[in-house]
Coordinates of C-alpha atoms in Angstrom, one line a residue:
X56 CA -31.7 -18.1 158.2
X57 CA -32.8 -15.8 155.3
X58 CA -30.2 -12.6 154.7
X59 CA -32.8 -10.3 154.6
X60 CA -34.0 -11.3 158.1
X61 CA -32.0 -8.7 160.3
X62 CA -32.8 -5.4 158.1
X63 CA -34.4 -2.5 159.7
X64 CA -37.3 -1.6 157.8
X65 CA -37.9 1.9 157.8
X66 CA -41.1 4.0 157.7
X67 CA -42.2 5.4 154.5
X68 CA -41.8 9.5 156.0
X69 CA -38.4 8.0 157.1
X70 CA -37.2 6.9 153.8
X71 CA -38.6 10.4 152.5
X72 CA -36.9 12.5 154.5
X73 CA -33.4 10.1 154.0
X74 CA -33.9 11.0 150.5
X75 CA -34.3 15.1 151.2
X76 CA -31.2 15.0 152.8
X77 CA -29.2 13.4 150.2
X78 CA -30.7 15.6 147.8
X79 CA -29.8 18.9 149.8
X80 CA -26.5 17.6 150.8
X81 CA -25.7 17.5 146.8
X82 CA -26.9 20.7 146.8
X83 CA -24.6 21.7 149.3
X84 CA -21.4 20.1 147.3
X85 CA -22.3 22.3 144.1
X86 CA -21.4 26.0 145.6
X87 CA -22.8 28.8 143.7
X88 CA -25.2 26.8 141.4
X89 CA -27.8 29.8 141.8
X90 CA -27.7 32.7 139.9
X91 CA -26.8 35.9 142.0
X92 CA -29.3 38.2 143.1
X93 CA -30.1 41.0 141.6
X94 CA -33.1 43.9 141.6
X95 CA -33.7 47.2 140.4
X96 CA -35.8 49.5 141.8
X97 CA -37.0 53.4 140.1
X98 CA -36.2 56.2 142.9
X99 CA -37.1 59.5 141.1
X100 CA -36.9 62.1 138.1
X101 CA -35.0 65.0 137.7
X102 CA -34.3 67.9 135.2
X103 CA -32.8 71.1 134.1
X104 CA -34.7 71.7 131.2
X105 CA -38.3 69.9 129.4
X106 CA -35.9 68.7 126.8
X107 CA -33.5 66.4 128.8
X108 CA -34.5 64.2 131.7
X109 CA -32.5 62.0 134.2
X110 CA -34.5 59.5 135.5
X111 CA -32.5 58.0 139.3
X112 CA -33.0 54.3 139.5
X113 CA -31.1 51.9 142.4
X114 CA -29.9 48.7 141.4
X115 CA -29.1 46.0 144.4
X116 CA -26.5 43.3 143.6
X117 CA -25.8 40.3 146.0
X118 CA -22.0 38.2 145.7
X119 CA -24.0 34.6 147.0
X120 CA -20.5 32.3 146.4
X121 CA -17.6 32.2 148.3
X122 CA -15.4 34.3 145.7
X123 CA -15.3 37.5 144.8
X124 CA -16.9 39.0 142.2
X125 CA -16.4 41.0 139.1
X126 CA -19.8 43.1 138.4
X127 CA -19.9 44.8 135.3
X128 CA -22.4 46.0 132.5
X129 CA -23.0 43.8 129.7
X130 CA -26.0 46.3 128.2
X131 CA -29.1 47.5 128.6
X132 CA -32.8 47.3 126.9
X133 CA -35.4 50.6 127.4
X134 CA -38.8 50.4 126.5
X135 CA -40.3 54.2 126.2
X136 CA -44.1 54.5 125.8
X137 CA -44.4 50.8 124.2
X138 CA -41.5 50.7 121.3
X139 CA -37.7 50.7 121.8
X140 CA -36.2 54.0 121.0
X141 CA -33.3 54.0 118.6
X142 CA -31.7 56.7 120.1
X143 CA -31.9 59.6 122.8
X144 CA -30.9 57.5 125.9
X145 CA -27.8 56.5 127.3
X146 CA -27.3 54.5 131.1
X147 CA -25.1 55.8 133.3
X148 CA -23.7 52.8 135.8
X149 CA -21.0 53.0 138.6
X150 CA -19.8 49.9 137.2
X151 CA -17.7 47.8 137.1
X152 CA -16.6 47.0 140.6
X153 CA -15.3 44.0 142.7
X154 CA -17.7 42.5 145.0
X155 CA -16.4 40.8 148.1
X156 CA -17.8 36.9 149.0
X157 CA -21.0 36.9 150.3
X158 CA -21.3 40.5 150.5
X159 CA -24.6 43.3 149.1
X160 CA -23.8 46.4 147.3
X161 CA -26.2 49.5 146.3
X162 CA -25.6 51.0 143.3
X163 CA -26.8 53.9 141.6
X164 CA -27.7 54.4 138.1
X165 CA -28.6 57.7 135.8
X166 CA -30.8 57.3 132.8
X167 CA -30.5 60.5 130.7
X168 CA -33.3 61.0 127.9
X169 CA -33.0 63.3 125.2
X170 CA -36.7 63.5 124.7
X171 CA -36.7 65.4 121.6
X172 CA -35.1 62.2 120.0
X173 CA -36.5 59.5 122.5
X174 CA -39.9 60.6 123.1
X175 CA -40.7 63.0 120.0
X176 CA -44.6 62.6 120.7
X177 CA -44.8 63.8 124.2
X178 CA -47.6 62.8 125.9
X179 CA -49.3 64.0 129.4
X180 CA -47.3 61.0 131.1
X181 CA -44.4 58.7 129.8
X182 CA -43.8 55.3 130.6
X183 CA -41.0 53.0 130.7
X184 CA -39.1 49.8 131.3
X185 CA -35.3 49.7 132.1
X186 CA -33.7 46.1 131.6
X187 CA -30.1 45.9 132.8
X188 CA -27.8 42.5 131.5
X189 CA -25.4 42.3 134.3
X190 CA -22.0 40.4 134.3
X191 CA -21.1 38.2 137.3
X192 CA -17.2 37.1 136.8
X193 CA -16.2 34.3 139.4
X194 CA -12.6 33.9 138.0
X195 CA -13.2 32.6 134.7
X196 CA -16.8 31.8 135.1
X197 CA -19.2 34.3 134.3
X198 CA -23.1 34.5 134.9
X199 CA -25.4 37.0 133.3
X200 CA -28.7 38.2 135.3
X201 CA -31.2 40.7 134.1
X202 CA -33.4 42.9 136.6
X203 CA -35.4 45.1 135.3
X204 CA -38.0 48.2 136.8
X205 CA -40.7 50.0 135.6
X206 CA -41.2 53.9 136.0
X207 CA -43.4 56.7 135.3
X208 CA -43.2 60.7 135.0
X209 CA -44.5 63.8 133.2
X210 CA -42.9 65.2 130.4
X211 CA -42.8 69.3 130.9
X212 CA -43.9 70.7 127.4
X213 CA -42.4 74.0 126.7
X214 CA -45.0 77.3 126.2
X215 CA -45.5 78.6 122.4
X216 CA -45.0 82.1 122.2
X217 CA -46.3 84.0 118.8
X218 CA -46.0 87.3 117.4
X219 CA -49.9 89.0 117.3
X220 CA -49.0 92.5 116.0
X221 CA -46.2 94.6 116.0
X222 CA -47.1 99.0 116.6
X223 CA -45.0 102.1 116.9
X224 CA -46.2 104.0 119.8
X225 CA -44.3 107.3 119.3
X226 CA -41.7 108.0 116.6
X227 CA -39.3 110.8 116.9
X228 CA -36.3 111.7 115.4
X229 CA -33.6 110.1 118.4
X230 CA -36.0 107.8 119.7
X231 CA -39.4 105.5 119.3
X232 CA -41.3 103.3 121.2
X233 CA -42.8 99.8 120.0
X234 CA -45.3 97.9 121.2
X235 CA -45.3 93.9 120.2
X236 CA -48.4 91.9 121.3
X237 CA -47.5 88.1 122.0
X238 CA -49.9 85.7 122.9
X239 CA -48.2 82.4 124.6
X240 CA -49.7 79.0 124.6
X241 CA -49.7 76.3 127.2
X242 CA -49.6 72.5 126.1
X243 CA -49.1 71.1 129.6
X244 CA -52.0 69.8 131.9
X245 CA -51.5 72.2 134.4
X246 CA -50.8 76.3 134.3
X247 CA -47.3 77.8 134.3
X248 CA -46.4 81.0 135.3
X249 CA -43.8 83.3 132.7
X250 CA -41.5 86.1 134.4
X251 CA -38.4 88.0 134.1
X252 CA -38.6 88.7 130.5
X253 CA -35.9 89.8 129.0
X254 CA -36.5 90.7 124.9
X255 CA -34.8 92.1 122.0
X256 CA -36.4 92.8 118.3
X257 CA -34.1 92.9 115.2
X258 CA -34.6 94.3 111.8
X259 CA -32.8 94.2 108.9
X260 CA -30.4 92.7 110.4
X261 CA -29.2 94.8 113.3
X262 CA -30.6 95.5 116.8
X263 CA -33.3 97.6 116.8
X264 CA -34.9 97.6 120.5
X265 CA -34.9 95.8 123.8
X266 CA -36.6 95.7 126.8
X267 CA -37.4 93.9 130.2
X268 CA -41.0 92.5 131.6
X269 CA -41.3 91.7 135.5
X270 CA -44.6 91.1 135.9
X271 CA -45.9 87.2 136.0
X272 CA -48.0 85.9 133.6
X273 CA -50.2 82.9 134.1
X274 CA -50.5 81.1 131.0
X275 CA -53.8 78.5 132.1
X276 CA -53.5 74.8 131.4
X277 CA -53.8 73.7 128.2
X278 CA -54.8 77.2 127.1
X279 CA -53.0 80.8 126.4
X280 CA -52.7 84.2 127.2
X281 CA -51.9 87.6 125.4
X282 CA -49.5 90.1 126.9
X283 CA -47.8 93.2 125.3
X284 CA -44.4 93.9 125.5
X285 CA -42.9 97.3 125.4
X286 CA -39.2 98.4 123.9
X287 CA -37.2 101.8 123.6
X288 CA -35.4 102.3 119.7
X289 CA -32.7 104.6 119.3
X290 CA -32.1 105.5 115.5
X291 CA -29.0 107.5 116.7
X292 CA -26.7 104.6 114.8
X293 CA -29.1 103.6 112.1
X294 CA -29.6 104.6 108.3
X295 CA -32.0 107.2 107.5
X296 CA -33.9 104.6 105.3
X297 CA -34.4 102.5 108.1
X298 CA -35.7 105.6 110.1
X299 CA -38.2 106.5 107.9
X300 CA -39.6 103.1 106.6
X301 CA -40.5 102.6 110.2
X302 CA -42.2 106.3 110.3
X303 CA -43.9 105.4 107.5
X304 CA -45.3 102.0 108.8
X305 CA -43.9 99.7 105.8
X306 CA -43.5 96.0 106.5
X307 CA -40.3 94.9 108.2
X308 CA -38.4 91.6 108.5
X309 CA -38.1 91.0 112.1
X310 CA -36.5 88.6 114.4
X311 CA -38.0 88.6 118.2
X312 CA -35.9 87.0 120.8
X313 CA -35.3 86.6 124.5
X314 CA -36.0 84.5 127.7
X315 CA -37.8 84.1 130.6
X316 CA -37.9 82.5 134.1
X317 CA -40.8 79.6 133.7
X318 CA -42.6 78.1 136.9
X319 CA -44.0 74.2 136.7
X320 CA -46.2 72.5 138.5
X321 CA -43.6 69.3 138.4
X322 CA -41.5 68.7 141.1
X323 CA -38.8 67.4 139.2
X324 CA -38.4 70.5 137.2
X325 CA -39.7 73.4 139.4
X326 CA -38.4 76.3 137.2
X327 CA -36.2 76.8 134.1
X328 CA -35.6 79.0 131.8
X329 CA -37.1 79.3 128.5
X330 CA -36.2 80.9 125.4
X331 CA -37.1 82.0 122.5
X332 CA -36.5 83.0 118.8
X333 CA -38.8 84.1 116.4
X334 CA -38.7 85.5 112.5
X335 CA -40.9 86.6 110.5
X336 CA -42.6 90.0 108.4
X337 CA -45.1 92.5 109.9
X338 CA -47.1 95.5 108.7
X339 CA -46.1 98.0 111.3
X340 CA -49.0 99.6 112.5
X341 CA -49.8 102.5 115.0

């Protein structure tokens, strides 16, 4: 009688599916052979100010073994508008911390962007993709996974303000009255709104007036707009020079500062306040 006679042949699906199994069942005895998961996901933008931004992203971590893990944050790759920026960003992680077996964690992470060293060029809208290298230690094994998101938001330029002209109104002995025309222009696609000045004008070194502005001004997108400013000099503390090469409208060496309550039409950065500082030499005229 031949050996082979009492085998059970089986069917070619059967044999198939005999293989699947031993194939899964080795998969089985390997635990932890895949990488853990891992995504990251933009939320939203938010700011104080045009020059700094802190871009809100969520990162989602799974512990897929039967061990803890040790999460942590190996480093991080940005991509701003196309090129790697050498500086001006730094991450911000709630990291590291101990994941339990088997278990999901949320995890938030802040992106801050000094955009006058990241994004010198500012465009209309910025683009960007965060990569995050992520450190899985199982006891002494350790796996690195990478998630990365993309995200998207509009730089808020600040307005240009410039001197125009700089006139004595009325010049008396105790006090006089200027009159400095500005005209403020608007780089951003959309209008913003200027209010609550508050403004002081220097010469020679000292104070030589101030004065407040309550009135809104809407500066139109991507345009400008002249307003005149008013300020109150007392000479009651002041050198007689200075007294009369004002009466006598010489040139003077001025500095012009202040601030004002600016109004956006982002939602990250509603309102801020702006500043600003500026120098120069005007005939003064009447």
């Amino acid at each position: 009688m031949p050996i082979f006679k009492h085998m059970i042949r089986l069917p070619r699906a059967g044999i198939a599916a005999f293989w699947l199994s031993l194939v899964l069942l080795a998969c089985r005895s390997v635990p932890g052979s895949a990488p853990p998961p891992a995504s990251l996901v933009f939320d939203h933008p938010q700011a104080s100010d045009p020059d700094t931004v802190t871009l809100h992203f969520t990162l989602t971590v799974e512990n897929n073994r039967d061990t803890a893990a040790d999460l942590s944050l190996a480093g991080y790759k940005l991509i701003l508008d196309g090129r790697e920026p050498a500086e001006g960003s730094s991450l911000e992680p709630v990291l590291p911390i101990r994941l339990p077996p088997r278990q999901k964690a949320e995890i938030p992470l802040r992106l801050k962007l000094d955009l006058k060293k990241a994004l010198p060029d500012t465009a209309d809208t910025a683009g960007l993709v965060l990569t995050t290298h992520l450190d899985f230690a199982f006891g002494r094994k350790k796996m690195t996974v990478s998630p990365s998101a993309a995200a998207e938001f509009s730089p808020v330029r600040k307005p240009v303000f410039e001197i125009i002209s700089i006139a004595v109104m009325q010049a008396e002995l105790i006090n006089t009255r200027f009159r400095v025309r500005i005209r403020i222009s608007n780089l951003n696609p959309f209008p913003v709104n200027l209010s609550s000045f508050q403004f002081e004008l220097y010469g020679a070194g000292r104070l030589w007036a101030e004065g407040t502005e309550k009135n809104t001004i809407t500066v139109p997108a991507a345009g400008s707009a002249e307003k005149e400013l008013f300020l109150k000099m007392n000479f009651i503390d002041m050198r007689r020079d200075l007294l009369d090469q004002v009466i006598n409208m010489e040139r003077i060496r001025y500095r012009f500062s202040g601030a004002v309550k600016i109004t956006t039409a982002r939602d990250y950065l509603p309102v801020y306040t702006g500043s600003f500082n500026l120098e120069g030499e005007s005939e003064v005229i009447r």
